Tab-separated table of C-alpha atoms in Angstrom:
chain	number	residue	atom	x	y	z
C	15	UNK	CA	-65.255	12.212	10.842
C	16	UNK	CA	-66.508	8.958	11.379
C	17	UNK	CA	-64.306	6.045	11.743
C	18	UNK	CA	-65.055	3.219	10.133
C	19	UNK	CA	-64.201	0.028	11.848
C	20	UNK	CA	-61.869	-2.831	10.921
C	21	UNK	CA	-63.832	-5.877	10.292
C	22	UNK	CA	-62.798	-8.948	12.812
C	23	UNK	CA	-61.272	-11.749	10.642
C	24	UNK	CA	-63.718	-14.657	11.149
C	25	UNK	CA	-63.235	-18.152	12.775
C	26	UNK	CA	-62.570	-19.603	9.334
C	27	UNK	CA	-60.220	-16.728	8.104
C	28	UNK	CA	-58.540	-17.679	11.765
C	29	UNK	CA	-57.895	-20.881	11.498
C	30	UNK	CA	-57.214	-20.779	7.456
C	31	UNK	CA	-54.026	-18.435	8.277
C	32	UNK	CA	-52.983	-20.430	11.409
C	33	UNK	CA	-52.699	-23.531	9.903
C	34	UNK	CA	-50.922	-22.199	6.639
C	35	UNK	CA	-48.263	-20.526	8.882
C	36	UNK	CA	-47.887	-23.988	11.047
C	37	UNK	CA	-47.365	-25.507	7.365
C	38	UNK	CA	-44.967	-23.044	5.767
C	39	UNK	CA	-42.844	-22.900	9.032
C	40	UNK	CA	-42.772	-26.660	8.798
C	41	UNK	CA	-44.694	-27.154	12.241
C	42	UNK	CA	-47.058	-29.440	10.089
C	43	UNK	CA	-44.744	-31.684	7.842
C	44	UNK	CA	-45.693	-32.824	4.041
C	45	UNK	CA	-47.866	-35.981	4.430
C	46	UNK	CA	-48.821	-34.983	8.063
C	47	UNK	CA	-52.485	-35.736	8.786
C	48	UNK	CA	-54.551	-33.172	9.850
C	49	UNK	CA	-57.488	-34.410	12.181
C	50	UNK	CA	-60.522	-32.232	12.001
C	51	UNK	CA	-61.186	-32.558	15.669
C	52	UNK	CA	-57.656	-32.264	16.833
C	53	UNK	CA	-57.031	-29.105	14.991
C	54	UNK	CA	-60.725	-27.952	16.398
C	55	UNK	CA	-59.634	-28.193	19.970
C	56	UNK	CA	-56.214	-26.603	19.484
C	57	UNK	CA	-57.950	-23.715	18.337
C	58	UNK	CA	-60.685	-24.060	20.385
C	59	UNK	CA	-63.352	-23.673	17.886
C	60	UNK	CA	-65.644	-25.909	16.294
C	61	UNK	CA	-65.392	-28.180	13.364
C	62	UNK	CA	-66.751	-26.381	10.944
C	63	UNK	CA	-64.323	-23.367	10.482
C	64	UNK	CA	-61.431	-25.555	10.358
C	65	UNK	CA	-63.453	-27.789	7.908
C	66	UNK	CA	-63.957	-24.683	5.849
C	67	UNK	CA	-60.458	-23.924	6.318
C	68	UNK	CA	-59.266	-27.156	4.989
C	69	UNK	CA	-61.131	-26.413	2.045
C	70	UNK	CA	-59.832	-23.414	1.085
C	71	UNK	CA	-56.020	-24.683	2.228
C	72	UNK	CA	-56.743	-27.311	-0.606
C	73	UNK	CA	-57.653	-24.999	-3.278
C	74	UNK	CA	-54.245	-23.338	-2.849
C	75	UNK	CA	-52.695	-26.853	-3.034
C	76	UNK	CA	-51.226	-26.612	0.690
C	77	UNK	CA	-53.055	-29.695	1.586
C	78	UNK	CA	-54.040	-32.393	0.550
C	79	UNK	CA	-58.210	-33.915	0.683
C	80	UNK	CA	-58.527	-37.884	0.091
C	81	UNK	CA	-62.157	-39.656	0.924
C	82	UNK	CA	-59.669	-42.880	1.816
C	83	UNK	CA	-56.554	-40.865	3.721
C	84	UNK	CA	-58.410	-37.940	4.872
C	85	UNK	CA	-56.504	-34.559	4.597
C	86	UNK	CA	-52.868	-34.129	4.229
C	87	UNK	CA	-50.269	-31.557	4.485
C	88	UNK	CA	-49.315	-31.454	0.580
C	89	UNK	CA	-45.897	-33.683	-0.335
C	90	UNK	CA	-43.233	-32.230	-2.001
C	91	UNK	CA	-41.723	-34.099	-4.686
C	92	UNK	CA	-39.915	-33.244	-7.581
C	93	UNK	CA	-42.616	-33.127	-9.882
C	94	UNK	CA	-44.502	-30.987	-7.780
C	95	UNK	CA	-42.010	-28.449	-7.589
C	96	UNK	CA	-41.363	-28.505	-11.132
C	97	UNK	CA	-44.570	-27.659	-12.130
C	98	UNK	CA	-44.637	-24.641	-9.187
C	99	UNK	CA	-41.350	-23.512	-10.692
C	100	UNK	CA	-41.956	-23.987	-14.174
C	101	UNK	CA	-45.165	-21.627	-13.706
C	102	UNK	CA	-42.993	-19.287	-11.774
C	103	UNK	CA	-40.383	-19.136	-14.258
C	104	UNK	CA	-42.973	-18.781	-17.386
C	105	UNK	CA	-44.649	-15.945	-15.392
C	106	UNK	CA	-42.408	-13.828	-13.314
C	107	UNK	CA	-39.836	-12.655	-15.193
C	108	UNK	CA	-41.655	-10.936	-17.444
C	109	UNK	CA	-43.684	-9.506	-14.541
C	110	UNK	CA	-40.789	-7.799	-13.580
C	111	UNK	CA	-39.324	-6.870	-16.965
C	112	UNK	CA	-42.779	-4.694	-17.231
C	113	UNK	CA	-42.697	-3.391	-13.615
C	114	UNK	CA	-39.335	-2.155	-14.314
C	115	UNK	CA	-40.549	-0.755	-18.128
C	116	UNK	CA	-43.486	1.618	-16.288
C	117	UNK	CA	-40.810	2.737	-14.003
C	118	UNK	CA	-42.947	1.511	-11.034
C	119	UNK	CA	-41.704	2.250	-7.167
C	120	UNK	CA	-39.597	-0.818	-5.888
C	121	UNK	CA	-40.097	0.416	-2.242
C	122	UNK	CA	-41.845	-2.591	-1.197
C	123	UNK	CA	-39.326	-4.877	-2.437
C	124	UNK	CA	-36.335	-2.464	-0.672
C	125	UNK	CA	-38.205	-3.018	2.508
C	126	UNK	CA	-39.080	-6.742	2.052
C	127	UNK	CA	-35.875	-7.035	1.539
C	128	UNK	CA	-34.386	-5.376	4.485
C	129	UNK	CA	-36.965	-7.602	7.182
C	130	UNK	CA	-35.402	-10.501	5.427
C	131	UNK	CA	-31.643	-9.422	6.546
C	132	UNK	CA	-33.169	-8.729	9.600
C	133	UNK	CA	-35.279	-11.736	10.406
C	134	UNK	CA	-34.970	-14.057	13.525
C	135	UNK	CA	-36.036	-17.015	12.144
C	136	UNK	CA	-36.606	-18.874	8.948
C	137	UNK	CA	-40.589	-18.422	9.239
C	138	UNK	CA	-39.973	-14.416	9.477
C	139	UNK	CA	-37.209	-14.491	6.703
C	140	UNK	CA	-39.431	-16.872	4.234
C	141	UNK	CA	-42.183	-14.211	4.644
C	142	UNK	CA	-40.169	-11.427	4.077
C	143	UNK	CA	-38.849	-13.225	0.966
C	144	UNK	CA	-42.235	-14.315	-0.633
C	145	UNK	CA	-43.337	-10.134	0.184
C	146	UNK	CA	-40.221	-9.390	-1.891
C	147	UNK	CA	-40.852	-11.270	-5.317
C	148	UNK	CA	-44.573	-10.237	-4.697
C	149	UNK	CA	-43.497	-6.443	-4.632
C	150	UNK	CA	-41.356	-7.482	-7.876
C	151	UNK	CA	-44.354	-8.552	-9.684
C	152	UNK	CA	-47.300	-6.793	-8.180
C	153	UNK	CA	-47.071	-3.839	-9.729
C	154	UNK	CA	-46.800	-4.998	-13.288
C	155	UNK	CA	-49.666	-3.167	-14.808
C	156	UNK	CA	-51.386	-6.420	-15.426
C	157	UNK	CA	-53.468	-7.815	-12.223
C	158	UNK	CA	-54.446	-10.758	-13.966
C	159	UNK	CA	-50.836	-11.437	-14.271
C	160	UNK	CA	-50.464	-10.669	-10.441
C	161	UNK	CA	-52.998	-13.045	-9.781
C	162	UNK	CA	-52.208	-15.904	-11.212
C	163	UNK	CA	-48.687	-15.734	-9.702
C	164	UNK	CA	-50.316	-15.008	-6.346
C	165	UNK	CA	-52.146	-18.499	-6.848
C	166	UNK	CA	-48.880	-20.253	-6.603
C	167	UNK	CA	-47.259	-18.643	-4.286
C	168	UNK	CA	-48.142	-20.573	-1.024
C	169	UNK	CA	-46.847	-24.186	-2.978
C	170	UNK	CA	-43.840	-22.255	-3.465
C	171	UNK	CA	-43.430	-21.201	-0.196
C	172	UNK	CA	-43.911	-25.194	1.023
C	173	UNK	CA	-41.003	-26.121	-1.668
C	174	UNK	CA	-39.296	-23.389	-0.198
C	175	UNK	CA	-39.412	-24.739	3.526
C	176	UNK	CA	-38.803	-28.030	2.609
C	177	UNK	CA	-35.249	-26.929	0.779
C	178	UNK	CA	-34.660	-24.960	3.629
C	179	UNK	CA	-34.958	-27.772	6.055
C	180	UNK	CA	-33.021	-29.636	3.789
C	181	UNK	CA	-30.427	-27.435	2.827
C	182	UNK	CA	-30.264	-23.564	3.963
C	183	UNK	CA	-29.993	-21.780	1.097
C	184	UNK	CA	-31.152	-17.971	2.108
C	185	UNK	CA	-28.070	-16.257	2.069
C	186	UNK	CA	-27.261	-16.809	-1.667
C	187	UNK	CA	-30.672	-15.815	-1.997
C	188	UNK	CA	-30.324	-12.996	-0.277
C	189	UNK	CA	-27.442	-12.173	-2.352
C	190	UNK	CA	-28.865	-12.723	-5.577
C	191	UNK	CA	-32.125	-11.231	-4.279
C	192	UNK	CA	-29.953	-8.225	-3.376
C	193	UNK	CA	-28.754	-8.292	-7.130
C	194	UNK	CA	-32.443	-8.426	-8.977
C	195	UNK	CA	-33.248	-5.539	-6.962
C	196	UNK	CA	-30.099	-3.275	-8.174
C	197	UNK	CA	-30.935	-4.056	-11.738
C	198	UNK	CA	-34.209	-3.286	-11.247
C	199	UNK	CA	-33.470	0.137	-9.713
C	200	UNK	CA	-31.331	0.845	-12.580
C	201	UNK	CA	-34.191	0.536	-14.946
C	202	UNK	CA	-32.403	-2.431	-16.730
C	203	UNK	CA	-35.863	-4.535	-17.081
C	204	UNK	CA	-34.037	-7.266	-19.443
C	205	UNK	CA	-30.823	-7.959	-16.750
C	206	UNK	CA	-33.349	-7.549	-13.859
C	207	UNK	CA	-35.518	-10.400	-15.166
C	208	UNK	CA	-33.290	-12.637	-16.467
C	209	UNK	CA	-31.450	-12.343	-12.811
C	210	UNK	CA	-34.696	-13.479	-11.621
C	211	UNK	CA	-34.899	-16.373	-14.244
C	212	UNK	CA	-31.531	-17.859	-13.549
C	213	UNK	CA	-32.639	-17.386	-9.604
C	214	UNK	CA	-35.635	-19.075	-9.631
C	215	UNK	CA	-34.408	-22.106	-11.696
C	216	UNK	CA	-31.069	-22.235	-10.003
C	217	UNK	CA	-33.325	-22.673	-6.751
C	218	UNK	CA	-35.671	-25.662	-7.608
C	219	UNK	CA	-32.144	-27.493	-9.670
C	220	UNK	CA	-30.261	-27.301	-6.044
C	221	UNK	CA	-32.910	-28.972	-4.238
C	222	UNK	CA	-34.103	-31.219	-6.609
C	223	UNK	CA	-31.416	-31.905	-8.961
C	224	UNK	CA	-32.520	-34.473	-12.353
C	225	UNK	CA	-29.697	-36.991	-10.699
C	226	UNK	CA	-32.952	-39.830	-9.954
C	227	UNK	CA	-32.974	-38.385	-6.349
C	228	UNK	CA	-36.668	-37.127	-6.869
C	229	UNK	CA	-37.752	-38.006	-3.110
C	230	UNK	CA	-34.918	-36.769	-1.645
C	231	UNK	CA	-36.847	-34.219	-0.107
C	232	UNK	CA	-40.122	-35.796	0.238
């Protein structure tokens, strides 16, 4: 049997994921500037990938591409988490409620769950947390629905690690993470996503509460 090999992620694909992980582990701060050359030579490749790179990073809203400024690790404001949330909270409760309706398996969100408890740092537990409302949603029976959630789910990470700096907050996640996941088990779809609901917007009104303080995290 003939083995068919693994293609090599290329320069662009390279530097694409490095930079989102220096962003989402808040090596690269919201309105850092991110220098083309300077990012070329850490990397040691040319230009061009991490110009493609950019690119992409700035259709997923990560950064931030101005002909005056240059590009920009995105800022997070209240407004901008709003609108991440709001999407979030339209979405992926009823994502779940129909994963847990066609009785789909919840393995992947058992096991996301578990690296989280288990993580050594806040970059490894984010991960394992985004993995875990992905594995929530994923199997909906609607990809469309999957994707569009997918789209936001890198700006949600960045509002995540910006709260997180702010404020740790992960182990009443973890708790009510812990809590989504038992009512989802128990095939209660309605309690399972309205746990999720009351999660997600209990989140984004902790670190930006409507008190004025909009910046406080910026």
């Amino acid at each position: 049997m003939t083995t068919v090999p693994v293609p090599i992620p290329s320069r662009t694909q390279f530097v694409q994921e490095a930079i989102k992980h220096r962003i989402l582990t808040g090596q690269l701060t919201p309105g850092q500037p991110l220098v083309e050359t300077e990012l070329a030579e850490s990397f040691g490749v040319s230009k061009t990938p991490v110009r493609e790179a950019l690119k992409t990073l700035a259709g997923t809203g990560l950064v931030v591409m101005n002909q005056y400024k240059g590009v920009t690790v995105r800022t997070v404001d209240a407004d901008m988490a709003r609108e991440v949330y709001d999407v979030r909270l339209l979405l992926e409760p009823e994502a779940l409620r129909r994963t847990v309706r066609a009785g789909a398996s919840l393995d992947a969100a058992g096991e996301a769950l578990a690296r989280a408890d288990a993580a050594a740092d806040a970059a490894e537990r984010s991960l394992a947390n985004r993995e875990f409302h992905r594995a929530l949603y994923l199997p909906c029976g609607n990809p469309l629905l999957g994707r569009m959630l997918d789209e936001v789910r890198d700006q949600a990470a960045l509002v995540s690690a910006v709260a997180w700096a702010a404020a740790p907050s992960w182990r009443r996640e973890a708790t009510e993470h812990r809590e989504i996941l038992r009512l989802a088990l128990a095939g209660d779809a309605e309690g399972a996503a309205n746990a999720l609901h009351a999660h997600i917007a209990s989140f984004v009104e902790r670190a930006f509460p409507r008190d004025g303080a909009d910046d406080a995290l910026r």
